[in-house]
Amino acid sequence: MLNKRDQAQDSYPAGNGTPERPRITQVDNAGESARQSGNWLVRRLFDLAGQPPVAVRLWDGSEYASSRTEPVARLHIHDRRALQKLLGNPHYEFGELYSAGRIEVEGNLAEFLDVVYRHLHKVRRDGLRGRLVRLLARRQGNTEDRARQNITHHYDIGNDFYRLWLDENMVYTCAYYPHSEAGLELAQTAKLDHVCRKLRLQPGDRVAEAGCGWGALALHMARHYGVHVKAYNISREQLAFARERARAEGLDDRVEFIEDDYRAIQGEFDAFVSVGMLEHVGVDNYGALGETIDRVLAPHGRGLIHTIGRDAPGPMNEWIERRIFPGAYPPSLSEITEILEPWGLSVLDVENIRLHYARTLEHWLERYDANADRVRDMFDDTFVRAWRLYLAGSIAAFTSGALQLFQVVFNRHGSNELPWTRDYIYREPA
Amino acid sequence: MLNKRDQAQDSYPAGNGTPERPRITQVDNAGESARQSGNWLVRRLFDLAGQPPVAVRLWDGSEYASSRTEPVARLHIHDRRALQKLLGNPHYEFGELYSAGRIEVEGNLAEFLDVVYRHLHKVRRDGLRGRLVRLLARRQGNTEDRARQNITHHYDIGNDFYRLWLDENMVYTCAYYPHSEAGLELAQTAKLDHVCRKLRLQPGDRVAEAGCGWGALALHMARHYGVHVKAYNISREQLAFARERARAEGLDDRVEFIEDDYRAIQGEFDAFVSVGMLEHVGVDNYGALGETIDRVLAPHGRGLIHTIGRDAPGPMNEWIERRIFPGAYPPSLSEITEILEPWGLSVLDVENIRLHYARTLEHWLERYDANADRVRDMFDDTFVRAWRLYLAGSIAAFTSGALQLFQVVFNRHGSNELPWTRDYIYREPA
């Protein structure tokens, strides 16, 4: 039951004082001592977050909520120092404190983060600090050495770990669900086909793949479309797995897995494809990526880039960037054009399937949660919580629109080897 | 028969002296006097144009061609002053001289221009001047008054003139050909439906249309999708025609045609659509256009912008800009994102159908040529030639990739009222 305290609006700390701002009210029975200990700090936290409809419960049992709507979930903050840290650097400390178990979310973690992200978007959009952060956000370049360290950090955690929650083909990118109720295995295969159809692959085509993960797309293209693939990756663990699969399936004459950076691609290719690599490239290197594509793509060649993106340039979440994905940056469409426009590459088709990534992540999180004990055995509790937050936070990022998923199809300026319409993508296979 | 003159490569005037540059050879019988009169100037013209495979015949009967391939067509230059003017400012003077009949093209005009555009693209891409022009190209703003003058210049030429060569519904934008052999009438109707499907129109929806031409889309949406439309235009001639049609069809209770600028749109709308207007807006006003969309689009609203574009920012052809379309500028995709990203509008789908515009223009040119005598009666020979060049030049721009045709679908940041896949566009209507 809400126990609404009658508190004057102007006693709130400074924030975006719009007339419709809801009051943060203490809703429990903890009394005066709680108010003294956490009240002011919690109000400031709600201000920073743009007044999302969530409840906060402190270490002493006192509870707070926005007066406007029913809370979506409840954030438990287990000690005073945790609350202070959260206020000092919320985007980073939320992840740190959650991983350490010093804060917890009661209710659906992804739904909690979805409403928080939506409210943060408004704060960011309107605030000066947000604009400054956006200006500074994109300046990061990954040298080849730095790229290698970053990729090792994430992808060389161990194939056994990823096997616990990815599909059987180890596809670690957004799936494509032909119907919203499709399962993960079907949707990952459908994604591979969606990409291949968009590339209009023909038997005998030479394909360059930049950032091939565990090799699922390269093997799928060779197996089902009869093409020859040179697939590049700088994660040794992934490549060992991919090469073993190519041998086991007798595809090693048609798929060459090369341990090298995209900048090292050599040859001429009928198709260039990159699925889930651009996030690790860094905007400063988009020129180098475009130059690579321009250097290796045949005159009639087609290209596809599949990447996490944003509606507008913005900062990567600091915790994700430091703890999960060093060097990662999801670009906006204007930033993606920096790869293509200087080389006169011609955009034919852009599709945004962000809700498919939310669904993919829901499937991953379900399997991850079911295997939490095995993850704990491999690592520890902090790791289990950190990756749970990463997966749930990513669901929320895609459902709230903080992240997008773009597939961009392009060819060379003036090449008229184009499909007449996009029907061919949606026609049943012959 | 080619009479190849053995001329040293280094006697050519300065240009992009790549090793593979073909020789321009005099191919006829005009002898020494011709060489003295036009030889050097013609070689310079071929250099400026990047050595396209065309022939040039001068006033004295002397003829020149690239030695590398069979000429696509033959340019006749009827006087020496015309050649000099062409060299001084080719992008502008070609149109002026062609309109005046002082130069002519023997063979297919669109094919001639296609190869010229393709070779010019290489010169521009590689040249410093091209890069400077690109930097300076986009700085043009259309105030409301200026916009009104520009639009009047082109669209108020007279409905009777456009009726001679447009389809029966007077749709003056790129059609959508479900099959490449479809006719113009069918393709224009299919385009209207393609746009309506992408907007996922529902009966009762409120639609804002910015730049409605002769009203074909507004009337189609009201007639077949049961929506209410406010359609804005600043061309008085077009609006008079559109209002008369709405009355005649009894649709004037559902379609309101408003003589005003897109900046004046008032209300809240479930869909925002603009087909063929952005070309006239000017990059400096993209912020104002985005602000308008953000101001009038409902939270669940969808938007579509259909526009001529470019692979990269570049200058509008000076002759087209001065004689045919004052104030026009086709943007690259990076420039289009300037409308959307500052407002957090979210790009869902981009489709490039440039070859459909080439086909549309072929159909228009065919009808135009068949009605050349009637155009001459309305205007004069210069006008007939100028518009013939504009139509044929536009075919060439779309076949050579100098121009693109983008349809961009978007909605608001974080709105999850999305189609699950794009199947709905390609499914047969119920």
JSON list of C-alpha atoms in Angstrom, two decimals, chain A residues 114 117-118 121 125 176-181 194 198 294 310-313 332-335 337 340-356 359 398-404 406 411-416 418-423 425-426, chain B residues 114 117-118 121 125 176-181 194 198 294 310-313 332-335 337 340-356 359 398-404 406 411-416 418-423 425-426:
[
{"chain": "A", "resi": 114, "resn": "ASP", "atom": "CA", "xyz": [13.81, -1.92, -20.52]},
{"chain": "A", "resi": 117, "resn": "TYR", "atom": "CA", "xyz": [16.69, 2.41, -20.68]},
{"chain": "A", "resi": 118, "resn": "ARG", "atom": "CA", "xyz": [13.56, 4.10, -22.02]},
{"chain": "A", "resi": 121, "resn": "HIS", "atom": "CA", "xyz": [16.94, 7.85, -23.32]},
{"chain": "A", "resi": 125, "resn": "ARG", "atom": "CA", "xyz": [18.25, 13.22, -25.35]},
{"chain": "A", "resi": 176, "resn": "TYR", "atom": "CA", "xyz": [16.06, -14.35, -37.99]},
{"chain": "A", "resi": 177, "resn": "TYR", "atom": "CA", "xyz": [12.69, -15.73, -36.89]},
{"chain": "A", "resi": 178, "resn": "PRO", "atom": "CA", "xyz": [10.45, -16.35, -39.92]},
{"chain": "A", "resi": 179, "resn": "HIS", "atom": "CA", "xyz": [7.61, -16.52, -37.38]},
{"chain": "A", "resi": 180, "resn": "SER", "atom": "CA", "xyz": [7.80, -15.00, -33.94]},
{"chain": "A", "resi": 181, "resn": "GLU", "atom": "CA", "xyz": [7.22, -18.40, -32.33]},
{"chain": "A", "resi": 194, "resn": "HIS", "atom": "CA", "xyz": [18.45, -14.75, -45.15]},
{"chain": "A", "resi": 198, "resn": "LYS", "atom": "CA", "xyz": [20.44, -11.22, -49.85]},
{"chain": "A", "resi": 294, "resn": "ASP", "atom": "CA", "xyz": [36.85, -1.66, -52.31]},
{"chain": "A", "resi": 310, "resn": "ARG", "atom": "CA", "xyz": [21.94, 2.72, -32.80]},
{"chain": "A", "resi": 311, "resn": "ASP", "atom": "CA", "xyz": [19.30, 5.24, -33.85]},
{"chain": "A", "resi": 312, "resn": "ALA", "atom": "CA", "xyz": [21.87, 7.99, -33.32]},
{"chain": "A", "resi": 313, "resn": "PRO", "atom": "CA", "xyz": [25.54, 8.04, -32.37]},
{"chain": "A", "resi": 332, "resn": "SER", "atom": "CA", "xyz": [24.33, 4.57, -36.14]},
{"chain": "A", "resi": 333, "resn": "LEU", "atom": "CA", "xyz": [23.36, 4.38, -39.80]},
{"chain": "A", "resi": 334, "resn": "SER", "atom": "CA", "xyz": [25.15, 7.68, -40.50]},
{"chain": "A", "resi": 335, "resn": "GLU", "atom": "CA", "xyz": [28.34, 6.15, -39.09]},
{"chain": "A", "resi": 337, "resn": "THR", "atom": "CA", "xyz": [27.73, 5.13, -44.30]},
{"chain": "A", "resi": 340, "resn": "LEU", "atom": "CA", "xyz": [30.61, 2.91, -47.90]},
{"chain": "A", "resi": 341, "resn": "GLU", "atom": "CA", "xyz": [30.27, 6.46, -49.22]},
{"chain": "A", "resi": 342, "resn": "PRO", "atom": "CA", "xyz": [33.97, 7.36, -49.57]},
{"chain": "A", "resi": 343, "resn": "TRP", "atom": "CA", "xyz": [34.35, 4.36, -51.90]},
{"chain": "A", "resi": 344, "resn": "GLY", "atom": "CA", "xyz": [31.20, 4.96, -53.87]},
{"chain": "A", "resi": 345, "resn": "LEU", "atom": "CA", "xyz": [29.71, 1.69, -52.65]},
{"chain": "A", "resi": 346, "resn": "SER", "atom": "CA", "xyz": [25.98, 1.77, -53.28]},
{"chain": "A", "resi": 347, "resn": "VAL", "atom": "CA", "xyz": [23.45, 0.88, -50.57]},
{"chain": "A", "resi": 348, "resn": "LEU", "atom": "CA", "xyz": [20.72, -1.38, -51.99]},
{"chain": "A", "resi": 349, "resn": "ASP", "atom": "CA", "xyz": [18.86, -2.51, -48.90]},
{"chain": "A", "resi": 350, "resn": "VAL", "atom": "CA", "xyz": [18.85, -1.84, -45.17]},
{"chain": "A", "resi": 351, "resn": "GLU", "atom": "CA", "xyz": [16.73, -3.98, -42.85]},
{"chain": "A", "resi": 352, "resn": "ASN", "atom": "CA", "xyz": [16.38, -3.39, -39.12]},
{"chain": "A", "resi": 353, "resn": "ILE", "atom": "CA", "xyz": [15.42, -6.54, -37.18]},
{"chain": "A", "resi": 354, "resn": "ARG", "atom": "CA", "xyz": [16.13, -5.43, -33.62]},
{"chain": "A", "resi": 355, "resn": "LEU", "atom": "CA", "xyz": [13.22, -7.36, -32.09]},
{"chain": "A", "resi": 356, "resn": "HIS", "atom": "CA", "xyz": [14.73, -10.54, -33.53]},
{"chain": "A", "resi": 359, "resn": "ARG", "atom": "CA", "xyz": [14.05, -12.84, -29.08]},
{"chain": "A", "resi": 398, "resn": "PHE", "atom": "CA", "xyz": [16.81, -4.23, -28.13]},
{"chain": "A", "resi": 399, "resn": "THR", "atom": "CA", "xyz": [13.22, -4.04, -26.84]},
{"chain": "A", "resi": 400, "resn": "SER", "atom": "CA", "xyz": [13.64, -0.41, -25.70]},
{"chain": "A", "resi": 401, "resn": "GLY", "atom": "CA", "xyz": [15.31, 0.67, -28.94]},
{"chain": "A", "resi": 402, "resn": "ALA", "atom": "CA", "xyz": [18.62, 1.56, -27.28]},
{"chain": "A", "resi": 403, "resn": "LEU", "atom": "CA", "xyz": [20.14, -0.88, -29.80]},
{"chain": "A", "resi": 404, "resn": "GLN", "atom": "CA", "xyz": [19.16, -1.73, -33.37]},
{"chain": "A", "resi": 406, "resn": "PHE", "atom": "CA", "xyz": [20.98, -3.54, -39.22]},
{"chain": "A", "resi": 411, "resn": "ASN", "atom": "CA", "xyz": [27.27, -3.24, -54.38]},
{"chain": "A", "resi": 412, "resn": "ARG", "atom": "CA", "xyz": [29.64, -1.14, -56.43]},
{"chain": "A", "resi": 413, "resn": "HIS", "atom": "CA", "xyz": [28.68, 2.25, -57.82]},
{"chain": "A", "resi": 414, "resn": "GLY", "atom": "CA", "xyz": [27.02, 1.80, -61.20]},
{"chain": "A", "resi": 415, "resn": "SER", "atom": "CA", "xyz": [26.89, -2.00, -61.19]},
{"chain": "A", "resi": 416, "resn": "ASN", "atom": "CA", "xyz": [23.56, -3.01, -62.68]},
{"chain": "A", "resi": 418, "resn": "LEU", "atom": "CA", "xyz": [20.82, -5.98, -59.28]},
{"chain": "A", "resi": 419, "resn": "PRO", "atom": "CA", "xyz": [17.72, -7.93, -58.40]},
{"chain": "A", "resi": 420, "resn": "TRP", "atom": "CA", "xyz": [14.72, -6.19, -59.94]},
{"chain": "A", "resi": 421, "resn": "THR", "atom": "CA", "xyz": [12.70, -6.26, -56.70]},
{"chain": "A", "resi": 422, "resn": "ARG", "atom": "CA", "xyz": [13.25, -7.79, -53.24]},
{"chain": "A", "resi": 423, "resn": "ASP", "atom": "CA", "xyz": [10.74, -10.56, -53.98]},
{"chain": "A", "resi": 425, "resn": "ILE", "atom": "CA", "xyz": [14.31, -12.74, -50.58]},
{"chain": "A", "resi": 426, "resn": "TYR", "atom": "CA", "xyz": [10.77, -13.76, -49.70]},
{"chain": "B", "resi": 114, "resn": "ASP", "atom": "CA", "xyz": [25.27, 6.77, -69.48]},
{"chain": "B", "resi": 117, "resn": "TYR", "atom": "CA", "xyz": [28.43, 9.75, -66.58]},
{"chain": "B", "resi": 118, "resn": "ARG", "atom": "CA", "xyz": [30.29, 6.53, -65.81]},
{"chain": "B", "resi": 121, "resn": "HIS", "atom": "CA", "xyz": [32.40, 9.45, -62.05]},
{"chain": "B", "resi": 125, "resn": "ARG", "atom": "CA", "xyz": [36.26, 10.38, -57.67]},
{"chain": "B", "resi": 176, "resn": "TYR", "atom": "CA", "xyz": [7.55, 0.44, -59.00]},
{"chain": "B", "resi": 177, "resn": "TYR", "atom": "CA", "xyz": [7.53, -2.32, -61.63]},
{"chain": "B", "resi": 178, "resn": "PRO", "atom": "CA", "xyz": [6.51, -5.65, -60.08]},
{"chain": "B", "resi": 179, "resn": "HIS", "atom": "CA", "xyz": [7.94, -7.21, -63.25]},
{"chain": "B", "resi": 180, "resn": "SER", "atom": "CA", "xyz": [10.43, -5.47, -65.47]},
{"chain": "B", "resi": 181, "resn": "GLU", "atom": "CA", "xyz": [8.03, -5.68, -68.44]},
{"chain": "B", "resi": 194, "resn": "HIS", "atom": "CA", "xyz": [4.18, -0.36, -52.29]},
{"chain": "B", "resi": 198, "resn": "LYS", "atom": "CA", "xyz": [5.30, -0.12, -46.17]},
{"chain": "B", "resi": 294, "resn": "ASP", "atom": "CA", "xyz": [9.01, 14.72, -34.66]},
{"chain": "B", "resi": 310, "resn": "ARG", "atom": "CA", "xyz": [23.31, 9.62, -54.43]},
{"chain": "B", "resi": 311, "resn": "ASP", "atom": "CA", "xyz": [25.92, 7.05, -53.39]},
{"chain": "B", "resi": 312, "resn": "ALA", "atom": "CA", "xyz": [27.94, 9.86, -51.86]},
{"chain": "B", "resi": 313, "resn": "PRO", "atom": "CA", "xyz": [27.39, 13.60, -51.41]},
{"chain": "B", "resi": 332, "resn": "SER", "atom": "CA", "xyz": [23.28, 10.60, -50.04]},
{"chain": "B", "resi": 333, "resn": "LEU", "atom": "CA", "xyz": [22.10, 8.21, -47.33]},
{"chain": "B", "resi": 334, "resn": "SER", "atom": "CA", "xyz": [24.41, 9.88, -44.79]},
{"chain": "B", "resi": 335, "resn": "GLU", "atom": "CA", "xyz": [22.69, 13.18, -45.55]},
{"chain": "B", "resi": 337, "resn": "THR", "atom": "CA", "xyz": [20.17, 10.39, -41.73]},
{"chain": "B", "resi": 340, "resn": "LEU", "atom": "CA", "xyz": [16.22, 11.32, -38.63]},
{"chain": "B", "resi": 341, "resn": "GLU", "atom": "CA", "xyz": [19.10, 10.83, -36.19]},
{"chain": "B", "resi": 342, "resn": "PRO", "atom": "CA", "xyz": [18.85, 14.13, -34.27]},
{"chain": "B", "resi": 343, "resn": "TRP", "atom": "CA", "xyz": [15.25, 13.25, -33.37]},
{"chain": "B", "resi": 344, "resn": "GLY", "atom": "CA", "xyz": [15.91, 9.63, -32.52]},
{"chain": "B", "resi": 345, "resn": "LEU", "atom": "CA", "xyz": [13.74, 8.46, -35.40]},
{"chain": "B", "resi": 346, "resn": "SER", "atom": "CA", "xyz": [14.54, 4.83, -36.09]},
{"chain": "B", "resi": 347, "resn": "VAL", "atom": "CA", "xyz": [15.28, 3.54, -39.60]},
{"chain": "B", "resi": 348, "resn": "LEU", "atom": "CA", "xyz": [13.45, 0.26, -40.24]},
{"chain": "B", "resi": 349, "resn": "ASP", "atom": "CA", "xyz": [13.92, -0.28, -43.96]},
{"chain": "B", "resi": 350, "resn": "VAL", "atom": "CA", "xyz": [15.78, 1.31, -46.85]},
{"chain": "B", "resi": 351, "resn": "GLU", "atom": "CA", "xyz": [15.15, 0.11, -50.41]},
{"chain": "B", "resi": 352, "resn": "ASN", "atom": "CA", "xyz": [17.03, 1.37, -53.45]},
{"chain": "B", "resi": 353, "resn": "ILE", "atom": "CA", "xyz": [15.07, 0.97, -56.70]},
{"chain": "B", "resi": 354, "resn": "ARG", "atom": "CA", "xyz": [17.11, 3.19, -59.04]},
{"chain": "B", "resi": 355, "resn": "LEU", "atom": "CA", "xyz": [16.61, 0.98, -62.10]},
{"chain": "B", "resi": 356, "resn": "HIS", "atom": "CA", "xyz": [12.85, 1.44, -61.68]},
{"chain": "B", "resi": 359, "resn": "ARG", "atom": "CA", "xyz": [12.44, 2.42, -66.62]},
{"chain": "B", "resi": 398, "resn": "PHE", "atom": "CA", "xyz": [19.87, 6.16, -62.96]},
{"chain": "B", "resi": 399, "resn": "THR", "atom": "CA", "xyz": [21.39, 3.46, -65.19]},
{"chain": "B", "resi": 400, "resn": "SER", "atom": "CA", "xyz": [24.94, 4.66, -64.53]},
{"chain": "B", "resi": 401, "resn": "GLY", "atom": "CA", "xyz": [24.43, 4.96, -60.77]},
{"chain": "B", "resi": 402, "resn": "ALA", "atom": "CA", "xyz": [24.95, 8.73, -60.72]},
{"chain": "B", "resi": 403, "resn": "LEU", "atom": "CA", "xyz": [21.51, 8.84, -59.07]},
{"chain": "B", "resi": 404, "resn": "GLN", "atom": "CA", "xyz": [19.78, 6.41, -56.72]},
{"chain": "B", "resi": 406, "resn": "PHE", "atom": "CA", "xyz": [15.71, 5.49, -51.87]},
{"chain": "B", "resi": 411, "resn": "ASN", "atom": "CA", "xyz": [9.29, 5.02, -36.77]},
{"chain": "B", "resi": 412, "resn": "ARG", "atom": "CA", "xyz": [9.91, 6.56, -33.37]},
{"chain": "B", "resi": 413, "resn": "HIS", "atom": "CA", "xyz": [12.77, 5.47, -31.13]},
{"chain": "B", "resi": 414, "resn": "GLY", "atom": "CA", "xyz": [11.65, 2.54, -29.00]},
{"chain": "B", "resi": 415, "resn": "SER", "atom": "CA", "xyz": [8.24, 2.04, -30.60]},
{"chain": "B", "resi": 416, "resn": "ASN", "atom": "CA", "xyz": [7.65, -1.69, -30.87]},
{"chain": "B", "resi": 418, "resn": "LEU", "atom": "CA", "xyz": [6.79, -3.09, -35.90]},
{"chain": "B", "resi": 419, "resn": "PRO", "atom": "CA", "xyz": [6.09, -5.72, -38.49]},
{"chain": "B", "resi": 420, "resn": "TRP", "atom": "CA", "xyz": [7.91, -8.91, -37.47]},
{"chain": "B", "resi": 421, "resn": "THR", "atom": "CA", "xyz": [9.45, -9.42, -40.95]},
{"chain": "B", "resi": 422, "resn": "ARG", "atom": "CA", "xyz": [9.07, -7.67, -44.32]},
{"chain": "B", "resi": 423, "resn": "ASP", "atom": "CA", "xyz": [6.94, -10.53, -45.67]},
{"chain": "B", "resi": 425, "resn": "ILE", "atom": "CA", "xyz": [5.22, -6.11, -48.25]},
{"chain": "B", "resi": 426, "resn": "TYR", "atom": "CA", "xyz": [5.49, -9.06, -50.61]}
]
